mmCIF file of C-alpha atoms in Angstrom:
data_model
loop_
_atom_site.group_PDB
_atom_site.id
_atom_site.type_symbol
_atom_site.label_atom_id
_atom_site.label_comp_id
_atom_site.label_asym_id
_atom_site.label_seq_id
_atom_site.Cartn_x
_atom_site.Cartn_y
_atom_site.Cartn_z
ATOM 1 C CA MET A 397 -59.401 -75.312 45.067
ATOM 2 C CA ILE A 398 -57.340 -76.048 42.002
ATOM 3 C CA THR A 399 -53.850 -74.473 42.141
ATOM 4 C CA PRO A 400 -52.560 -73.412 38.709
ATOM 5 C CA SER A 401 -49.138 -74.689 37.675
ATOM 6 C CA ALA A 402 -46.282 -72.259 38.385
ATOM 7 C CA LEU A 403 -44.376 -70.822 35.437
ATOM 8 C CA THR A 404 -40.631 -70.549 35.291
ATOM 9 C CA VAL A 405 -38.953 -67.195 34.790
ATOM 10 C CA THR A 406 -37.692 -68.366 31.415
ATOM 11 C CA GLN A 407 -41.237 -69.261 30.328
ATOM 12 C CA VAL A 408 -42.506 -65.840 31.300
ATOM 13 C CA ASN A 409 -39.686 -64.034 29.487
ATOM 14 C CA THR A 410 -40.090 -66.245 26.428
ATOM 15 C CA TYR A 411 -43.816 -65.545 26.331
ATOM 16 C CA ILE A 412 -43.341 -61.807 26.640
ATOM 17 C CA LYS A 413 -40.660 -61.960 23.903
ATOM 18 C CA SER A 414 -43.044 -63.806 21.587
ATOM 19 C CA LEU A 415 -45.723 -61.175 22.147
ATOM 20 C CA ILE A 416 -43.360 -58.313 21.341
ATOM 21 C CA ASP A 417 -41.798 -60.111 18.340
ATOM 22 C CA GLU A 418 -45.276 -60.661 16.875
ATOM 23 C CA ASP A 419 -46.104 -56.964 17.105
ATOM 24 C CA ILE A 420 -45.674 -55.663 13.560
ATOM 25 C CA ASN A 421 -45.205 -52.119 14.840
ATOM 26 C CA LEU A 422 -42.076 -53.127 16.752
ATOM 27 C CA ARG A 423 -40.393 -55.094 13.958
ATOM 28 C CA SER A 424 -39.077 -51.949 12.303
ATOM 29 C CA VAL A 425 -38.778 -48.710 14.247
ATOM 30 C CA ILE A 426 -36.891 -45.448 13.779
ATOM 31 C CA ILE A 427 -35.888 -43.795 17.048
ATOM 32 C CA SER A 428 -34.239 -40.446 17.630
ATOM 33 C CA GLY A 429 -32.271 -39.946 20.819
ATOM 34 C CA GLU A 430 -29.037 -39.058 22.555
ATOM 35 C CA ILE A 431 -26.348 -41.692 23.132
ATOM 36 C CA SER A 432 -25.251 -42.405 26.682
ATOM 37 C CA ASN A 433 -23.363 -45.229 28.396
ATOM 38 C CA PHE A 434 -21.728 -46.121 25.085
ATOM 39 C CA LYS A 435 -19.440 -49.174 25.189
ATOM 40 C CA ASN A 436 -17.427 -50.639 22.339
ATOM 41 C CA HIS A 437 -16.905 -54.320 23.082
ATOM 42 C CA TYR A 438 -13.575 -54.722 21.318
ATOM 43 C CA ARG A 439 -13.455 -58.500 21.652
ATOM 44 C CA THR A 440 -16.770 -59.137 19.890
ATOM 45 C CA GLY A 441 -17.031 -55.843 18.013
ATOM 46 C CA HIS A 442 -20.575 -55.195 19.338
ATOM 47 C CA PHE A 443 -21.764 -51.747 20.475
ATOM 48 C CA TYR A 444 -23.810 -51.372 23.673
ATOM 49 C CA LEU A 445 -25.517 -48.062 24.474
ATOM 50 C CA THR A 446 -28.547 -46.273 25.837
ATOM 51 C CA LEU A 447 -30.741 -43.935 23.794
ATOM 52 C CA LYS A 448 -32.462 -41.264 25.832
ATOM 53 C CA ASP A 449 -34.491 -38.103 25.553
ATOM 54 C CA GLU A 450 -35.653 -35.649 28.234
ATOM 55 C CA ASN A 451 -38.030 -38.117 29.924
ATOM 56 C CA SER A 452 -37.074 -41.723 29.063
ATOM 57 C CA SER A 453 -34.341 -44.094 27.952
ATOM 58 C CA ILE A 454 -34.049 -47.452 26.200
ATOM 59 C CA LYS A 455 -31.239 -49.956 26.154
ATOM 60 C CA ALA A 456 -29.807 -50.757 22.737
ATOM 61 C CA VAL A 457 -27.280 -53.061 21.102
ATOM 62 C CA MET A 458 -25.697 -52.956 17.631
ATOM 63 C CA PHE A 459 -23.950 -56.139 16.574
ATOM 64 C CA SER A 460 -20.640 -56.058 14.683
ATOM 65 C CA THR A 461 -22.243 -57.297 11.466
ATOM 66 C CA ALA A 462 -24.249 -54.062 11.387
ATOM 67 C CA ASN A 463 -21.894 -51.502 12.943
ATOM 68 C CA ARG A 464 -19.024 -52.136 10.528
ATOM 69 C CA ARG A 465 -21.094 -50.234 7.953
ATOM 70 C CA LEU A 466 -21.273 -47.111 10.122
ATOM 71 C CA ARG A 467 -19.833 -43.889 8.700
ATOM 72 C CA PHE A 468 -18.780 -42.645 12.141
ATOM 73 C CA MET A 469 -17.828 -43.798 15.618
ATOM 74 C CA PRO A 470 -20.653 -43.226 18.143
ATOM 75 C CA GLU A 471 -19.891 -41.224 21.276
ATOM 76 C CA ASP A 472 -21.762 -40.240 24.413
ATOM 77 C CA GLY A 473 -23.817 -37.079 23.916
ATOM 78 C CA MET A 474 -24.195 -37.600 20.165
ATOM 79 C CA GLN A 475 -27.716 -37.132 18.812
ATOM 80 C CA VAL A 476 -28.530 -39.972 16.430
ATOM 81 C CA ILE A 477 -31.301 -41.647 14.496
ATOM 82 C CA ALA A 478 -31.361 -45.427 14.984
ATOM 83 C CA VAL A 479 -33.157 -47.937 12.762
ATOM 84 C CA GLY A 480 -33.940 -51.393 14.134
ATOM 85 C CA ARG A 481 -36.415 -53.590 15.982
ATOM 86 C CA ILE A 482 -37.690 -53.985 19.566
ATOM 87 C CA SER A 483 -37.253 -57.376 21.197
ATOM 88 C CA VAL A 484 -36.605 -58.968 24.597
ATOM 89 C CA PHE A 485 -33.270 -60.182 25.984
ATOM 90 C CA GLU A 486 -34.634 -63.285 27.694
ATOM 91 C CA ARG A 487 -31.810 -63.755 30.177
ATOM 92 C CA ASP A 488 -32.447 -60.411 31.876
ATOM 93 C CA GLY A 489 -36.111 -60.102 31.011
ATOM 94 C CA GLN A 490 -35.368 -56.701 29.493
ATOM 95 C CA TYR A 491 -36.678 -55.344 26.261
ATOM 96 C CA GLN A 492 -34.195 -53.385 24.132
ATOM 97 C CA LEU A 493 -33.553 -51.906 20.703
ATOM 98 C CA TYR A 494 -31.585 -54.028 18.277
ATOM 99 C CA ILE A 495 -30.030 -51.424 15.975
ATOM 100 C CA GLU A 496 -29.488 -52.317 12.305
ATOM 101 C CA ASP A 497 -28.374 -48.890 11.089
ATOM 102 C CA MET A 498 -27.580 -45.556 12.688
ATOM 103 C CA MET A 499 -26.699 -42.071 11.517
ATOM 104 C CA PRO A 500 -26.050 -38.699 13.146
ATOM 105 C CA ASP A 501 -29.235 -36.716 13.554
ATOM 106 C CA GLY A 502 -29.086 -33.691 11.235
ATOM 107 C CA PHE A 503 -26.217 -31.734 9.652
ATOM 108 C CA GLY A 504 -24.595 -31.070 13.010
ATOM 109 C CA GLY A 505 -24.049 -34.748 13.636
ATOM 110 C CA LEU A 506 -22.751 -35.429 10.140
ATOM 111 C CA ASN A 507 -20.453 -32.451 10.356
ATOM 112 C CA LEU A 508 -19.107 -33.746 13.672
ATOM 113 C CA ALA A 509 -18.440 -37.165 12.155
ATOM 114 C CA PHE A 510 -16.806 -35.474 9.146
ATOM 115 C CA GLU A 511 -14.462 -33.373 11.282
ATOM 116 C CA LYS A 512 -13.495 -36.255 13.560
ATOM 117 C CA LEU A 513 -12.599 -38.556 10.665
ATOM 118 C CA LYS A 514 -10.824 -35.708 8.873
ATOM 119 C CA GLN A 515 -8.674 -35.063 11.929
ATOM 120 C CA LYS A 516 -7.867 -38.751 12.333
ATOM 121 C CA LEU A 517 -6.827 -39.241 8.704
ATOM 122 C CA SER A 518 -4.908 -35.978 8.662
ATOM 123 C CA GLU A 519 -2.875 -37.064 11.692
ATOM 124 C CA GLU A 520 -2.043 -40.285 9.845
ATOM 125 C CA GLY A 521 -0.641 -38.221 6.963
ATOM 126 C CA LEU A 522 -3.163 -39.238 4.286
ATOM 127 C CA PHE A 523 -3.670 -35.627 3.180
ATOM 128 C CA ASP A 524 0.027 -34.653 3.030
ATOM 129 C CA SER A 525 1.112 -33.089 -0.252
ATOM 130 C CA SER A 526 4.215 -35.292 -0.280
ATOM 131 C CA HIS A 527 1.975 -38.246 -1.197
ATOM 132 C CA LYS A 528 0.351 -36.493 -4.163
ATOM 133 C CA LYS A 529 1.106 -38.030 -7.557
ATOM 134 C CA VAL A 530 1.589 -35.964 -10.704
ATOM 135 C CA ILE A 531 -1.286 -36.000 -13.194
ATOM 136 C CA PRO A 532 0.102 -37.168 -16.572
ATOM 137 C CA GLU A 533 0.241 -34.418 -19.179
ATOM 138 C CA CYS A 534 -1.189 -36.484 -22.013
ATOM 139 C CA PRO A 535 -2.986 -39.634 -20.747
ATOM 140 C CA MET A 536 -4.136 -42.053 -23.427
ATOM 141 C CA ARG A 537 -6.538 -43.929 -21.096
ATOM 142 C CA VAL A 538 -8.831 -42.057 -18.714
ATOM 143 C CA GLY A 539 -10.646 -44.089 -16.057
ATOM 144 C CA VAL A 540 -14.011 -42.836 -14.799
ATOM 145 C CA ILE A 541 -15.776 -44.103 -11.657
ATOM 146 C CA THR A 542 -19.251 -42.658 -11.146
ATOM 147 C CA SER A 543 -22.932 -43.466 -11.470
ATOM 148 C CA PRO A 544 -23.931 -44.813 -14.904
ATOM 149 C CA THR A 545 -27.242 -42.942 -14.766
ATOM 150 C CA GLY A 546 -26.244 -39.510 -13.433
ATOM 151 C CA ALA A 547 -25.450 -36.332 -15.326
ATOM 152 C CA ALA A 548 -21.805 -36.533 -14.225
ATOM 153 C CA ILE A 549 -20.840 -39.248 -16.700
ATOM 154 C CA GLU A 550 -22.447 -37.358 -19.576
ATOM 155 C CA ASP A 551 -20.610 -34.170 -18.655
ATOM 156 C CA ILE A 552 -17.301 -36.016 -18.361
ATOM 157 C CA LEU A 553 -17.688 -37.834 -21.693
ATOM 158 C CA ASN A 554 -18.675 -34.614 -23.484
ATOM 159 C CA VAL A 555 -15.661 -32.715 -22.184
ATOM 160 C CA LEU A 556 -13.226 -35.574 -22.886
ATOM 161 C CA GLY A 557 -14.586 -36.004 -26.416
ATOM 162 C CA ARG A 558 -14.303 -32.283 -27.115
ATOM 163 C CA ARG A 559 -10.879 -31.681 -25.602
ATOM 164 C CA PHE A 560 -8.969 -34.877 -26.379
ATOM 165 C CA PRO A 561 -10.849 -37.461 -28.473
ATOM 166 C CA LEU A 562 -7.649 -39.527 -28.858
ATOM 167 C CA ALA A 563 -7.923 -40.693 -25.218
ATOM 168 C CA GLU A 564 -9.664 -44.006 -24.508
ATOM 169 C CA VAL A 565 -12.309 -43.755 -21.765
ATOM 170 C CA VAL A 566 -12.510 -46.754 -19.409
ATOM 171 C CA PHE A 567 -15.765 -46.482 -17.445
ATOM 172 C CA LYS A 568 -16.832 -48.363 -14.304
ATOM 173 C CA GLY A 569 -20.374 -47.675 -13.109
ATOM 174 C CA VAL A 570 -20.904 -47.661 -9.332
ATOM 175 C CA GLU A 571 -23.477 -46.718 -6.733
ATOM 176 C CA VAL A 572 -22.709 -43.230 -5.428
ATOM 177 C CA GLN A 573 -25.389 -43.006 -2.734
ATOM 178 C CA GLY A 574 -26.747 -45.334 -0.075
ATOM 179 C CA VAL A 575 -25.408 -48.190 2.044
ATOM 180 C CA ASN A 576 -23.704 -50.013 -0.847
ATOM 181 C CA ALA A 577 -22.090 -46.941 -2.354
ATOM 182 C CA ALA A 578 -18.794 -47.014 -0.437
ATOM 183 C CA PRO A 579 -18.052 -50.752 -1.066
ATOM 184 C CA SER A 580 -18.950 -50.280 -4.735
ATOM 185 C CA ILE A 581 -16.560 -47.325 -5.129
ATOM 186 C CA VAL A 582 -13.755 -49.079 -3.223
ATOM 187 C CA ASP A 583 -14.096 -52.199 -5.377
ATOM 188 C CA ALA A 584 -13.938 -50.117 -8.576
ATOM 189 C CA ILE A 585 -10.795 -48.248 -7.460
ATOM 190 C CA LYS A 586 -9.040 -51.494 -6.517
ATOM 191 C CA THR A 587 -9.991 -53.078 -9.853
ATOM 192 C CA PHE A 588 -8.522 -50.165 -11.820
ATOM 193 C CA ASP A 589 -5.372 -50.289 -9.686
ATOM 194 C CA GLU A 590 -4.841 -54.053 -9.975
ATOM 195 C CA LEU A 591 -5.349 -54.052 -13.757
ATOM 196 C CA GLN A 592 -3.572 -50.707 -14.312
ATOM 197 C CA ALA A 593 -6.522 -49.979 -16.570
ATOM 198 C CA ALA A 594 -5.971 -46.210 -16.821
ATOM 199 C CA ASP A 595 -3.295 -43.514 -16.793
ATOM 200 C CA VAL A 596 -5.452 -41.199 -14.685
ATOM 201 C CA LEU A 597 -8.628 -41.870 -12.711
ATOM 202 C CA ILE A 598 -11.653 -39.592 -12.195
ATOM 203 C CA VAL A 599 -13.765 -40.501 -9.131
ATOM 204 C CA GLY A 600 -16.912 -38.553 -8.304
ATOM 205 C CA ARG A 601 -20.555 -37.706 -8.794
ATOM 206 C CA GLY A 602 -22.852 -34.735 -9.224
ATOM 207 C CA GLY A 603 -24.023 -32.414 -6.460
ATOM 208 C CA GLY A 604 -26.363 -33.174 -3.596
ATOM 209 C CA SER A 605 -26.865 -32.820 0.127
ATOM 210 C CA ILE A 606 -24.236 -33.830 2.645
ATOM 211 C CA GLU A 607 -26.099 -37.103 3.116
ATOM 212 C CA ASP A 608 -26.055 -37.725 -0.646
ATOM 213 C CA LEU A 609 -22.292 -37.123 -0.840
ATOM 214 C CA TRP A 610 -21.468 -39.053 2.317
ATOM 215 C CA ALA A 611 -20.123 -42.133 0.511
ATOM 216 C CA PHE A 612 -17.105 -40.037 -0.489
ATOM 217 C CA ASN A 613 -16.461 -39.295 3.203
ATOM 218 C CA GLU A 614 -16.288 -42.971 4.070
ATOM 219 C CA GLU A 615 -12.935 -44.027 5.511
ATOM 220 C CA SER A 616 -12.747 -47.061 3.210
ATOM 221 C CA VAL A 617 -13.122 -44.848 0.117
ATOM 222 C CA VAL A 618 -10.527 -42.367 1.359
ATOM 223 C CA ARG A 619 -8.003 -45.139 2.026
ATOM 224 C CA ALA A 620 -8.673 -46.760 -1.352
ATOM 225 C CA ILE A 621 -7.865 -43.475 -3.100
ATOM 226 C CA TYR A 622 -4.744 -43.047 -0.949
ATOM 227 C CA ASN A 623 -3.476 -46.561 -1.763
ATOM 228 C CA CYS A 624 -4.235 -46.325 -5.494
ATOM 229 C CA SER A 625 -1.053 -46.185 -7.610
ATOM 230 C CA ILE A 626 -2.930 -44.429 -10.436
ATOM 231 C CA PRO A 627 -3.200 -40.627 -10.068
ATOM 232 C CA VAL A 628 -6.741 -39.797 -8.888
ATOM 233 C CA ILE A 629 -8.796 -36.671 -9.592
ATOM 234 C CA SER A 630 -11.675 -36.180 -7.154
ATOM 235 C CA ALA A 631 -14.831 -34.643 -8.646
ATOM 236 C CA VAL A 632 -17.592 -34.713 -6.043
ATOM 237 C CA GLY A 633 -20.573 -32.348 -6.088
ATOM 238 C CA HIS A 634 -20.416 -28.669 -6.950
ATOM 239 C CA GLU A 635 -17.675 -26.127 -6.444
ATOM 240 C CA THR A 636 -18.611 -25.407 -2.818
ATOM 241 C CA ASP A 637 -18.901 -29.075 -1.823
ATOM 242 C CA TYR A 638 -15.922 -30.668 -0.075
ATOM 243 C CA THR A 639 -15.498 -34.315 0.895
ATOM 244 C CA LEU A 640 -12.625 -36.228 2.445
ATOM 245 C CA SER A 641 -11.993 -37.746 -0.985
ATOM 246 C CA ASP A 642 -11.098 -34.245 -2.184
ATOM 247 C CA PHE A 643 -8.394 -33.936 0.477
ATOM 248 C CA VAL A 644 -6.764 -37.304 -0.204
ATOM 249 C CA ALA A 645 -6.959 -37.227 -4.010
ATOM 250 C CA ASP A 646 -3.934 -36.176 -6.060
ATOM 251 C CA LEU A 647 -6.011 -33.350 -7.541
ATOM 252 C CA ARG A 648 -9.402 -31.893 -6.599
ATOM 253 C CA ALA A 649 -11.805 -30.659 -9.270
ATOM 254 C CA PRO A 650 -14.792 -28.462 -8.345
ATOM 255 C CA THR A 651 -17.129 -30.359 -10.702
ATOM 256 C CA PRO A 652 -17.069 -33.520 -12.853
ATOM 257 C CA SER A 653 -16.772 -31.350 -15.988
ATOM 258 C CA ALA A 654 -13.784 -29.551 -14.496
ATOM 259 C CA ALA A 655 -12.223 -32.919 -13.642
ATOM 260 C CA ALA A 656 -12.407 -33.940 -17.284
ATOM 261 C CA GLU A 657 -10.752 -30.647 -18.301
ATOM 262 C CA LEU A 658 -7.960 -31.202 -15.777
ATOM 263 C CA ALA A 659 -7.454 -34.822 -16.826
ATOM 264 C CA VAL A 660 -6.630 -34.239 -20.495
ATOM 265 C CA PRO A 661 -5.068 -31.456 -22.572
ATOM 266 C CA ASP A 662 -6.973 -29.439 -25.157
ATOM 267 C CA MET A 663 -6.085 -31.002 -28.497
ATOM 268 C CA ARG A 664 -6.834 -27.728 -30.304
ATOM 269 C CA GLU A 665 -4.184 -25.925 -28.278
ATOM 270 C CA HIS A 666 -1.728 -28.713 -29.071
ATOM 271 C CA LEU A 667 -2.540 -28.466 -32.765
ATOM 272 C CA VAL A 668 -1.891 -24.721 -32.689
ATOM 273 C CA TYR A 669 1.442 -25.349 -30.976
ATOM 274 C CA VAL A 670 2.387 -28.105 -33.429
ATOM 275 C CA ASN A 671 1.532 -25.868 -36.394
ATOM 276 C CA SER A 672 3.613 -23.027 -34.976
ATOM 277 C CA VAL A 673 6.561 -25.391 -34.486
ATOM 278 C CA ARG A 674 6.105 -26.739 -38.026
ATOM 279 C CA MET A 675 6.126 -23.230 -39.484
ATOM 280 C CA PHE A 676 9.199 -22.302 -37.434
ATOM 281 C CA LEU A 677 11.072 -25.387 -38.606
ATOM 282 C CA SER A 678 10.035 -24.777 -42.215
ATOM 283 C CA ASP A 679 11.301 -21.169 -42.125
ATOM 284 C CA TYR A 680 14.480 -22.216 -40.349
ATOM 285 C CA MET A 681 15.249 -24.910 -42.914
ATOM 286 C CA LEU A 682 14.591 -22.561 -45.840
ATOM 287 C CA ASN A 683 16.889 -19.920 -44.347
ATOM 288 C CA ARG A 684 19.560 -22.530 -43.660
ATOM 289 C CA ILE A 685 19.332 -23.920 -47.199
ATOM 290 C CA ASN A 686 19.606 -20.431 -48.709
ATOM 291 C CA ALA A 687 22.632 -19.641 -46.536
ATOM 292 C CA GLU A 688 24.395 -22.863 -47.541
ATOM 293 C CA ARG A 689 23.471 -22.272 -51.209
ATOM 294 C CA ASN A 690 25.106 -18.839 -51.038
ATOM 295 C CA LYS A 691 28.238 -20.394 -49.582
ATOM 296 C CA VAL A 692 28.395 -22.942 -52.412
ATOM 297 C CA GLN A 693 27.826 -20.248 -55.021
ATOM 298 C CA SER A 694 30.585 -18.154 -53.488
ATOM 299 C CA LEU A 695 32.949 -21.111 -53.720
ATOM 300 C CA VAL A 696 31.927 -21.822 -57.312
ATOM 301 C CA ASN A 697 32.649 -18.192 -58.266
ATOM 302 C CA SER A 698 36.004 -18.148 -56.509
ATOM 303 C CA LYS A 699 39.293 -18.047 -58.493
ATOM 304 C CA SER A 700 40.155 -21.582 -57.405
ATOM 305 C CA PHE A 701 37.176 -22.987 -59.290
ATOM 306 C CA VAL A 702 37.198 -20.563 -62.253
ATOM 307 C CA LYS A 703 40.981 -20.781 -63.091
ATOM 308 C CA PRO A 704 42.519 -23.633 -61.137
ATOM 309 C CA ALA A 705 45.720 -23.626 -63.359
ATOM 310 C CA ASP A 706 46.482 -20.074 -62.259
ATOM 311 C CA MET A 707 46.172 -21.130 -58.620
ATOM 312 C CA ILE A 708 48.528 -24.070 -59.241
ATOM 313 C CA ARG A 709 51.101 -21.856 -60.958
ATOM 314 C CA SER A 710 50.860 -19.301 -58.172
ATOM 315 C CA HIS A 711 51.414 -21.921 -55.498
ATOM 316 C CA ARG A 712 54.249 -23.504 -57.509
ATOM 317 C CA GLN A 713 56.004 -20.131 -57.757
ATOM 318 C CA TYR A 714 55.481 -19.668 -54.039
ATOM 319 C CA LEU A 715 57.074 -23.071 -53.375
ATOM 320 C CA ASP A 716 60.049 -22.202 -55.643
ATOM 321 C CA ASN A 717 60.612 -19.006 -53.706
ATOM 322 C CA LEU A 718 60.475 -20.963 -50.457
ATOM 323 C CA MET A 719 63.068 -23.440 -51.820
ATOM 324 C CA LEU A 720 65.445 -20.632 -52.916
ATOM 325 C CA SER A 721 65.031 -18.926 -49.578
ATOM 326 C CA CYS A 722 65.784 -22.178 -47.743
ATOM 327 C CA GLU A 723 68.894 -22.885 -49.867
ATOM 328 C CA SER A 724 70.238 -19.360 -49.361
ATOM 329 C CA SER A 725 69.609 -19.574 -45.639
ATOM 330 C CA VAL A 726 71.391 -22.938 -45.399
ATOM 331 C CA GLN A 727 74.417 -21.693 -47.399
ATOM 332 C CA LEU A 728 74.760 -18.617 -45.232
ATOM 333 C CA SER A 729 74.566 -20.712 -42.115
ATOM 334 C CA VAL A 730 77.228 -23.176 -43.382
ATOM 335 C CA LYS A 731 79.565 -20.315 -44.386
ATOM 336 C CA LYS A 732 79.143 -18.672 -41.002
ATOM 337 C CA HIS A 733 79.895 -21.869 -39.089
ATOM 338 C CA ARG A 734 82.865 -22.646 -41.362
ATOM 339 C CA LEU A 735 84.442 -19.276 -40.585
ATOM 340 C CA GLU A 736 83.846 -19.816 -36.869
ATOM 341 C CA PHE A 737 85.458 -23.246 -37.115
ATOM 342 C CA SER A 738 88.527 -21.901 -38.958
ATOM 343 C CA SER A 739 89.015 -19.246 -36.301
ATOM 344 C CA LEU A 740 88.868 -21.815 -33.533
ATOM 345 C CA VAL A 741 91.355 -24.077 -35.371
ATOM 346 C CA GLY A 742 93.773 -21.169 -35.749
ATOM 347 C CA LYS A 743 93.575 -20.356 -32.071
ATOM 348 C CA LEU A 744 94.045 -24.021 -31.151
ATOM 349 C CA ASP A 745 97.078 -24.360 -33.439
ATOM 350 C CA ALA A 746 98.712 -21.230 -31.985
ATOM 351 C CA MET A 747 98.385 -22.587 -28.485
ATOM 352 C CA SER A 748 99.583 -26.115 -29.350
ATOM 353 C CA PRO A 749 102.793 -27.301 -27.514
ATOM 354 C CA LEU A 750 103.941 -28.878 -30.755
ATOM 355 C CA LYS A 751 104.131 -25.427 -32.272
ATOM 356 C CA VAL A 752 106.645 -24.426 -29.569
ATOM 357 C CA LEU A 753 108.657 -27.618 -30.051
ATOM 358 C CA SER A 754 109.012 -26.917 -33.766
ATOM 359 C CA ARG A 755 111.013 -23.827 -32.878
ATOM 360 C CA GLY A 756 113.872 -25.833 -31.228
ATOM 361 C CA TYR A 757 112.458 -26.518 -27.820
ATOM 362 C CA ALA A 758 112.022 -29.903 -26.163
ATOM 363 C CA MET A 759 109.677 -31.215 -23.440
ATOM 364 C CA VAL A 760 111.335 -33.159 -20.603
ATOM 365 C CA THR A 761 109.341 -35.904 -18.877
ATOM 366 C CA LYS A 762 110.215 -38.387 -16.157
ATOM 367 C CA ASP A 763 107.948 -41.304 -15.525
ATOM 368 C CA ASP A 764 105.387 -39.641 -17.863
ATOM 369 C CA LYS A 765 105.416 -36.493 -15.753
ATOM 370 C CA VAL A 766 106.532 -33.140 -17.219
ATOM 371 C CA LEU A 767 109.541 -31.654 -15.382
ATOM 372 C CA THR A 768 109.566 -27.908 -14.853
ATOM 373 C CA SER A 769 112.646 -27.620 -12.561
ATOM 374 C CA SER A 770 116.139 -29.095 -12.419
ATOM 375 C CA SER A 771 115.620 -29.796 -8.768
ATOM 376 C CA HIS A 772 113.314 -32.606 -9.826
ATOM 377 C CA VAL A 773 116.247 -34.437 -11.496
ATOM 378 C CA MET A 774 118.938 -36.553 -9.864
ATOM 379 C CA GLN A 775 122.054 -38.108 -11.272
ATOM 380 C CA GLY A 776 121.355 -41.365 -12.995
ATOM 381 C CA ASP A 777 117.685 -40.510 -13.743
ATOM 382 C CA GLU A 778 116.371 -41.611 -17.081
ATOM 383 C CA LEU A 779 114.589 -38.798 -18.882
ATOM 384 C CA ASN A 780 112.510 -38.574 -22.036
ATOM 385 C CA LEU A 781 113.067 -35.619 -24.383
ATOM 386 C CA ARG A 782 110.198 -34.878 -26.708
ATOM 387 C CA PHE A 783 111.103 -32.997 -29.908
ATOM 388 C CA ALA A 784 108.814 -31.901 -32.672
ATOM 389 C CA ASP A 785 109.771 -34.902 -34.782
ATOM 390 C CA GLY A 786 110.370 -37.605 -32.127
ATOM 391 C CA ASN A 787 111.543 -38.756 -28.669
ATOM 392 C CA VAL A 788 115.010 -39.272 -27.202
ATOM 393 C CA LYS A 789 115.897 -41.318 -24.093
ATOM 394 C CA CYS A 790 118.623 -39.713 -21.955
ATOM 395 C CA GLU A 791 120.523 -40.481 -18.711
ATOM 396 C CA VAL A 792 121.497 -37.669 -16.345
ATOM 397 C CA LYS A 793 125.345 -37.576 -15.848
ATOM 398 C CA ARG A 794 125.504 -34.542 -13.618
#
């Protein structure tokens, strides 16, 4: 009996892997299921999980190169649709799903992802009103980021051209739907910001389903709008559509057309205002000129201009009267003070000691001191007698 050669485990697993890899039906599959046993391998960035339904389960892996494009963070119990291929992990001899893309299954899943990311960004403060920038009143350059083929750009250009044709429109066409939409929008926002290519920026697209608008719920797009130094107006979908870009933008417009109306003023309204101001200034200047003309005419008709010689004579007579009044006042004052002076001189003369001496009296002094009593004199003292016309030196005998 011939014994067949034994195969190694690796050979068996490799063979089975080759059979499965050659099956064209397993190279691209779309599987719907519920996530369980989800693990985020933070060191490598890979996701490991199990997809299951009521009866079966399948192991799955999503490498970091693919999961960084996800619009949400997977969680246990989440119903998803996974796109990928079936192959064998040779080491364990286990077939599994290699996921290349994944999305929440239906509106409920997308809504869950929306609310979770909204809560996260809100807690970080990205939606706070304190971060909102003021939209310039009269921007001369309006940036527009949207699809080059959609109706949104046509609506925006029509409104801008009608309301404020003086503004320059700087347009950057982007993808607004699909896997490449978010990176395309982020790149456009950063380019406008780095070049300061606009005074205000309109970012948006026309209406659609929640899946169509999902690019504007991407975290990268929301953060790009938040970090943009140019004021941003979000214009995504119709009036009832809301995206996370609406919450972070400096101003939300219900439609792209409304965004264009909010971005620029209506030139016709400005022209009406300018004309009203011009008319007001014209009337004001005419009234002011007429008032000043009346003042000049009044001066021209005044007596000073008609008969200046009469005014000079009148003022000269007034000055003469002032001079006479001043002279009279000065003379009266001098006379009054002279009389007061004479009276004081008379009183001073009447009280003068010399006046008494002239009547035969003498003033006795000793050592320059006036003597008022004989008790102050002793025999032999030398005294001085002051008469009205001179002094006499005397010696006391007794």
